[in-house]
Amino acid sequence: MVLGFDKARKPRLLVIPPLFEEANKFRHQVTEIMRRLDEAGVDCFCPDLPGCNESLAPFAAQTLAGWREAATRASAHFSATHVLALRAGCWLAPESLPGWLYAPAKPATVLRTMLRARALAAREAGREENANDLLAQARTDGIELAGWSLGAALVAELEREEFAPSAKHAVIDQADVGGQPLWLRAENAYDAKQADALVAILARGMTQA
Amino acid sequence: MTAETAHAAPTGPSRSDIDQTLRAILRDVLGLDEAQVAGFDSDTGLFGHLPELDSMAVAGLLTEMEDRLDIVIEDEDVDGEMLESYGGLLAFAEAKVVEG
């Protein structure tokens, strides 16, 4: 499945959503952003990554490398001219496309937060789980964290990957967009003003190109 | 005027900085406005009192505290008491910052 606005216009923007918990948190905001892009005359496409949303592939079999290939294939398929990647999606942005990385997440931090959530949930249920023990197990067997089945290969990638933005991509910080970071919200929310601000930055960049 | 400045913070963030940072994080996590978080006192209930504050949200909160306060929070540091109220969380954050 793909969420797309295709009217054979240029520019054409590939949108790579956040991963894991933040994929759900941002779903509404991504739609708000894409609707505004469409209104600004930009074609945009947000395909389901393998294992995510409507994809039938098992999530536990996915890797960052595999998602990166999928993002590159999607970029060719939709003849994208630019990319917008959000949070953990920034790790997957094809270097062949110019574009923007919105508030890139750090792989090790994302893994650590998910391990911590599982340990907290276990404690609440009266079980004692330790993030270090969980991680040791995850490295060989994979692990279920916050409802996501992470394969051992993905765990290894998250642990060792040092994400650094490519020179092709401009980083958009939360301060550039204003408001509260939606990925921190305990309850899913969207913010029209933030969508306006983000799209203004993108539209300016694409129409100048 | 001399080169000395009254604004230097040689020992890291002050107690009021930590308080402000913590309130800002809770504002972001809970989606509140300034006035609402300004109304938090040490007895304001958090984990276990606010249904939206589930384990994933608390995990995000702790990670954000590490980032913004430049501290490291170990698993064994985390107990029910520190998460139960604003006062508990603030006391924990202050102790961690001092510990460096």
Short mmCIF file of C-alpha atoms in Angstrom, two decimals:
data_model
loop_
_atom_site.label_atom_id
_atom_site.label_comp_id
_atom_site.label_asym_id
_atom_site.label_seq_id
_atom_site.Cartn_x
_atom_site.Cartn_y
_atom_site.Cartn_z
CA MET A 1 0.00 0.00 0.00
CA VAL A 2 1.08 3.52 -0.62
CA LEU A 3 -0.34 6.83 0.49
CA GLY A 4 0.16 9.05 -2.51
CA PHE A 5 -0.86 12.20 -4.33
CA ASP A 6 0.16 11.68 -7.94
CA LYS A 7 -0.86 14.22 -10.57
CA ALA A 8 2.23 13.72 -12.74
CA ARG A 9 3.78 16.91 -11.40
CA LYS A 10 7.29 17.77 -10.53
CA PRO A 11 8.73 17.87 -7.93
CA ARG A 12 7.96 14.37 -6.67
CA LEU A 13 8.68 13.68 -3.04
CA LEU A 14 9.31 10.28 -1.46
CA VAL A 15 8.18 10.33 2.19
CA ILE A 16 9.82 7.85 4.56
CA PRO A 17 7.88 7.61 7.81
CA PRO A 18 9.27 6.96 11.29
CA LEU A 19 9.72 3.36 12.46
CA PHE A 20 8.25 1.35 15.34
CA GLU A 21 6.03 3.16 17.86
CA GLU A 22 6.58 6.50 16.16
CA ALA A 23 5.17 5.13 12.90
CA ASN A 24 1.77 5.02 14.62
CA LYS A 25 2.27 8.30 16.42
CA PHE A 26 3.05 10.11 13.17
CA ARG A 27 0.52 8.51 10.87
CA HIS A 28 -1.95 11.36 11.13
CA GLN A 29 0.75 14.03 10.94
CA VAL A 30 2.27 12.41 7.84
CA THR A 31 -1.15 12.60 6.17
CA GLU A 32 -1.50 16.26 7.17
CA ILE A 33 1.94 17.00 5.72
CA MET A 34 1.23 15.17 2.46
CA ARG A 35 -2.15 16.83 1.99
CA ARG A 36 -0.45 20.22 2.27
CA LEU A 37 2.28 19.16 -0.15
CA ASP A 38 -0.40 18.21 -2.66
CA GLU A 39 -2.01 21.63 -2.22
CA ALA A 40 1.42 23.21 -2.75
CA GLY A 41 1.71 21.40 -6.09
CA VAL A 42 4.05 18.64 -4.98
CA ASP A 43 3.42 14.97 -5.81
CA CYS A 44 4.26 12.81 -2.81
CA PHE A 45 4.36 9.14 -1.96
CA CYS A 46 4.61 7.31 1.33
CA PRO A 47 4.88 3.56 0.67
CA ASP A 48 4.53 0.91 3.38
CA LEU A 49 7.98 -0.43 4.17
CA PRO A 50 8.30 -4.26 4.10
CA GLY A 51 6.78 -5.69 7.28
CA CYS A 52 5.01 -2.41 8.10
CA ASN A 53 1.31 -1.47 7.90
CA GLU A 54 -0.35 -3.42 5.08
CA SER A 55 2.81 -5.22 3.98
CA LEU A 56 2.45 -9.00 4.28
CA ALA A 57 6.17 -9.56 4.91
CA PRO A 58 6.97 -10.62 8.50
CA PHE A 59 8.29 -7.72 10.57
CA ALA A 60 10.77 -10.02 12.34
CA ALA A 61 12.56 -10.66 9.03
CA GLN A 62 13.23 -6.98 8.34
CA THR A 63 16.55 -5.16 8.56
CA LEU A 64 17.66 -1.57 8.12
CA ALA A 65 19.62 -2.70 5.06
CA GLY A 66 16.49 -4.28 3.57
CA TRP A 67 14.38 -1.20 4.29
CA ARG A 68 17.08 0.96 2.74
CA GLU A 69 16.93 -1.10 -0.46
CA ALA A 70 13.14 -0.86 -0.41
CA ALA A 71 13.34 2.94 -0.07
CA THR A 72 15.74 3.10 -3.01
CA ARG A 73 13.43 0.88 -5.12
CA ALA A 74 10.47 3.08 -4.16
CA SER A 75 12.39 6.17 -5.19
CA ALA A 76 12.93 4.68 -8.67
CA HIS A 77 9.37 3.34 -8.91
CA PHE A 78 7.80 6.73 -8.19
CA SER A 79 10.48 8.68 -10.10
CA ALA A 80 11.05 10.71 -6.97
CA THR A 81 13.05 13.91 -7.27
CA HIS A 82 13.35 14.58 -3.52
CA VAL A 83 13.04 12.76 -0.21
CA LEU A 84 11.58 13.70 3.15
CA ALA A 85 12.45 11.27 5.93
CA LEU A 86 11.15 11.53 9.48
CA ARG A 87 12.84 10.44 12.73
CA ALA A 88 14.05 6.82 12.37
CA GLY A 89 13.06 6.95 8.70
CA CYS A 90 16.08 9.25 8.23
CA TRP A 91 18.35 6.20 8.48
CA LEU A 92 16.79 4.89 5.27
CA ALA A 93 16.81 8.03 3.08
CA PRO A 94 18.38 7.23 -0.32
CA GLU A 95 21.55 9.26 -0.84
CA SER A 96 20.71 9.45 -4.53
CA LEU A 97 17.96 11.99 -3.78
CA PRO A 98 18.34 15.48 -2.37
CA GLY A 99 16.01 16.25 0.49
CA TRP A 100 15.32 16.69 4.16
CA LEU A 101 15.70 14.76 7.37
CA TYR A 102 13.22 15.79 10.03
CA ALA A 103 14.54 15.40 13.60
CA PRO A 104 16.65 12.29 12.93
CA ALA A 105 16.55 9.71 15.73
CA LYS A 106 19.62 7.85 17.01
CA PRO A 107 19.48 4.08 16.46
CA ALA A 108 20.99 3.11 19.83
CA THR A 109 18.63 5.49 21.66
CA VAL A 110 15.60 4.03 19.90
CA LEU A 111 16.65 0.50 20.87
CA ARG A 112 17.39 1.55 24.44
CA THR A 113 14.02 3.25 24.83
CA MET A 114 12.18 0.17 23.56
CA LEU A 115 14.16 -2.12 25.92
CA ARG A 116 13.38 0.24 28.77
CA ALA A 117 9.66 0.23 27.91
CA ARG A 118 9.63 -3.56 28.01
CA ALA A 119 11.44 -3.66 31.37
CA LEU A 120 8.98 -1.09 32.78
CA ALA A 121 5.97 -3.02 31.50
CA ALA A 122 7.35 -6.25 33.01
CA ARG A 123 7.87 -4.56 36.34
CA GLU A 124 4.34 -3.26 36.28
CA ALA A 125 3.17 -6.83 35.73
CA GLY A 126 5.25 -7.98 38.70
CA ARG A 127 8.09 -9.55 36.68
CA GLU A 128 11.67 -8.43 36.88
CA GLU A 129 13.36 -7.96 33.50
CA ASN A 130 16.66 -6.25 33.01
CA ALA A 131 17.48 -4.34 29.83
CA ASN A 132 21.00 -5.82 29.65
CA ASP A 133 19.74 -9.41 29.90
CA LEU A 134 17.03 -8.67 27.36
CA LEU A 135 19.60 -7.23 24.98
CA ALA A 136 21.87 -10.28 25.32
CA GLN A 137 18.94 -12.51 24.43
CA ALA A 138 17.86 -10.19 21.60
CA ARG A 139 21.28 -10.40 19.93
CA THR A 140 20.88 -14.12 19.32
CA ASP A 141 17.14 -14.78 19.26
CA GLY A 142 15.60 -11.43 18.38
CA ILE A 143 13.05 -9.94 20.75
CA GLU A 144 9.57 -8.54 21.03
CA LEU A 145 9.73 -4.91 22.15
CA ALA A 146 6.72 -2.66 22.59
CA GLY A 147 4.71 -4.92 20.30
CA TRP A 148 7.34 -5.12 17.56
CA SER A 149 9.14 -8.38 16.75
CA LEU A 150 12.72 -7.37 16.12
CA GLY A 151 14.94 -9.97 14.44
CA ALA A 152 18.49 -10.47 15.73
CA ALA A 153 19.92 -8.80 12.60
CA LEU A 154 17.85 -5.66 13.15
CA VAL A 155 18.87 -5.55 16.82
CA ALA A 156 22.53 -5.75 15.77
CA GLU A 157 22.07 -2.92 13.27
CA LEU A 158 20.35 -0.70 15.82
CA GLU A 159 23.14 -1.35 18.31
CA ARG A 160 26.04 -0.55 16.04
CA GLU A 161 24.68 1.94 13.55
CA GLU A 162 26.08 5.44 14.01
CA PHE A 163 23.73 7.54 11.99
CA ALA A 164 25.17 10.64 10.36
CA PRO A 165 23.20 12.72 7.86
CA SER A 166 24.44 12.63 4.27
CA ALA A 167 25.67 15.89 2.77
CA LYS A 168 22.82 15.57 0.26
CA HIS A 169 20.21 16.03 2.97
CA ALA A 170 19.35 19.06 5.07
CA VAL A 171 18.39 18.43 8.68
CA ILE A 172 15.19 20.09 9.92
CA ASP A 173 15.20 20.40 13.69
CA GLN A 174 12.09 20.57 15.82
CA ALA A 175 12.95 24.20 16.58
CA ASP A 176 12.64 25.00 12.83
CA VAL A 177 9.10 23.63 12.85
CA GLY A 178 8.12 24.95 16.29
CA GLY A 179 5.71 23.48 18.80
CA GLN A 180 6.06 20.32 20.84
CA PRO A 181 7.73 17.23 19.39
CA LEU A 182 4.85 14.91 18.51
CA TRP A 183 6.95 11.77 18.93
CA LEU A 184 7.14 12.40 22.68
CA ARG A 185 3.40 12.55 23.12
CA ALA A 186 1.92 9.79 25.25
CA GLU A 187 -1.25 10.03 23.18
CA ASN A 188 -1.20 10.30 19.42
CA ALA A 189 -1.76 13.80 18.19
CA TYR A 190 -1.28 15.97 15.14
CA ASP A 191 -0.44 19.62 14.77
CA ALA A 192 -1.62 21.66 11.81
CA LYS A 193 0.79 24.52 12.50
CA GLN A 194 3.78 22.19 12.51
CA ALA A 195 2.62 20.63 9.24
CA ASP A 196 2.30 24.14 7.72
CA ALA A 197 5.78 25.10 8.89
CA LEU A 198 7.40 21.90 7.63
CA VAL A 199 5.72 22.10 4.23
CA ALA A 200 6.75 25.75 3.89
CA ILE A 201 10.39 24.69 4.32
CA LEU A 202 10.04 21.86 1.79
CA ALA A 203 8.09 23.86 -0.76
CA ARG A 204 10.66 26.65 -0.65
CA GLY A 205 13.45 24.16 -1.22
CA MET A 206 11.75 22.35 -4.07
CA THR A 207 10.51 25.30 -6.04
CA GLN A 208 13.96 26.89 -5.95
CA ALA A 209 15.52 23.73 -7.39
CA MET B 1 32.39 45.96 34.56
CA THR B 2 34.92 43.23 35.07
CA ALA B 3 35.20 39.98 33.25
CA GLU B 4 33.52 38.16 36.12
CA THR B 5 29.99 37.22 35.37
CA ALA B 6 27.12 36.38 37.60
CA HIS B 7 25.61 34.14 34.93
CA ALA B 8 28.24 31.43 34.81
CA ALA B 9 27.04 27.98 35.85
CA PRO B 10 30.29 26.20 36.69
CA THR B 11 28.55 23.28 38.39
CA GLY B 12 25.98 22.49 35.74
CA PRO B 13 22.26 23.26 35.75
CA SER B 14 20.74 24.79 38.88
CA ARG B 15 17.81 23.27 40.72
CA SER B 16 15.47 25.67 39.02
CA ASP B 17 16.93 24.78 35.58
CA ILE B 18 16.29 21.11 36.31
CA ASP B 19 12.76 21.89 37.46
CA GLN B 20 12.07 23.89 34.29
CA THR B 21 13.55 21.22 32.03
CA LEU B 22 11.53 18.50 33.69
CA ARG B 23 8.32 20.50 33.38
CA ALA B 24 9.07 21.13 29.70
CA ILE B 25 9.55 17.40 29.09
CA LEU B 26 6.28 16.55 30.85
CA ARG B 27 4.54 19.26 28.86
CA ASP B 28 5.74 17.63 25.64
CA VAL B 29 4.94 14.07 26.77
CA LEU B 30 1.49 14.88 28.12
CA GLY B 31 0.62 17.48 25.49
CA LEU B 32 -0.12 20.15 28.10
CA ASP B 33 0.35 23.90 27.99
CA GLU B 34 2.69 26.03 30.09
CA ALA B 35 0.05 26.95 32.68
CA GLN B 36 -0.92 23.33 33.24
CA VAL B 37 2.62 22.10 33.91
CA ALA B 38 3.38 25.21 35.95
CA GLY B 39 0.59 24.00 38.25
CA PHE B 40 2.38 20.71 39.01
CA ASP B 41 3.50 20.42 42.62
CA SER B 42 5.50 17.72 44.32
CA ASP B 43 2.35 15.68 44.99
CA THR B 44 1.09 15.74 41.42
CA GLY B 45 0.63 12.09 40.46
CA LEU B 46 2.41 10.70 37.36
CA PHE B 47 2.95 7.01 36.50
CA GLY B 48 -0.06 5.05 37.75
CA HIS B 49 -2.15 8.23 38.05
CA LEU B 50 -2.33 9.33 34.44
CA PRO B 51 -3.72 6.62 32.14
CA GLU B 52 -1.92 7.98 29.07
CA LEU B 53 1.45 7.60 30.79
CA ASP B 54 2.08 3.98 29.80
CA SER B 55 5.41 2.15 29.84
CA MET B 56 6.39 3.35 26.34
CA ALA B 57 5.63 6.97 27.27
CA VAL B 58 7.63 6.66 30.50
CA ALA B 59 10.52 5.08 28.59
CA GLY B 60 10.46 8.05 26.19
CA LEU B 61 10.33 10.44 29.13
CA LEU B 62 13.40 8.86 30.73
CA THR B 63 15.31 8.95 27.44
CA GLU B 64 14.42 12.62 27.02
CA MET B 65 15.60 13.34 30.57
CA GLU B 66 18.94 11.72 29.70
CA ASP B 67 19.22 13.88 26.60
CA ARG B 68 18.17 17.23 28.00
CA LEU B 69 19.80 16.90 31.44
CA ASP B 70 22.88 15.07 30.18
CA ILE B 71 22.52 12.21 32.65
CA VAL B 72 22.51 8.42 32.36
CA ILE B 73 19.61 6.55 33.91
CA GLU B 74 20.27 2.89 34.70
CA ASP B 75 17.53 0.29 34.91
CA GLU B 76 18.10 -0.22 38.59
CA ASP B 77 17.69 3.53 39.23
CA VAL B 78 14.09 3.33 38.11
CA ASP B 79 11.57 2.48 40.80
CA GLY B 80 7.89 3.08 41.35
CA GLU B 81 8.46 5.83 43.88
CA MET B 82 10.47 8.13 41.62
CA LEU B 83 7.89 7.82 38.85
CA GLU B 84 4.84 8.16 41.04
CA SER B 85 4.84 11.90 41.61
CA TYR B 86 6.37 15.05 40.22
CA GLY B 87 8.28 15.56 43.49
CA GLY B 88 9.76 12.06 43.24
CA LEU B 89 10.87 12.56 39.66
CA LEU B 90 12.37 15.97 40.39
CA ALA B 91 14.32 14.68 43.41
CA PHE B 92 15.63 11.82 41.27
CA ALA B 93 16.68 14.18 38.45
CA GLU B 94 18.46 16.51 40.90
CA ALA B 95 20.35 13.60 42.47
CA LYS B 96 21.40 12.32 39.02
CA VAL B 97 22.62 15.73 37.87
CA VAL B 98 24.71 16.13 41.03
CA GLU B 99 26.09 12.62 40.56
CA GLY B 100 27.07 13.71 37.02
#
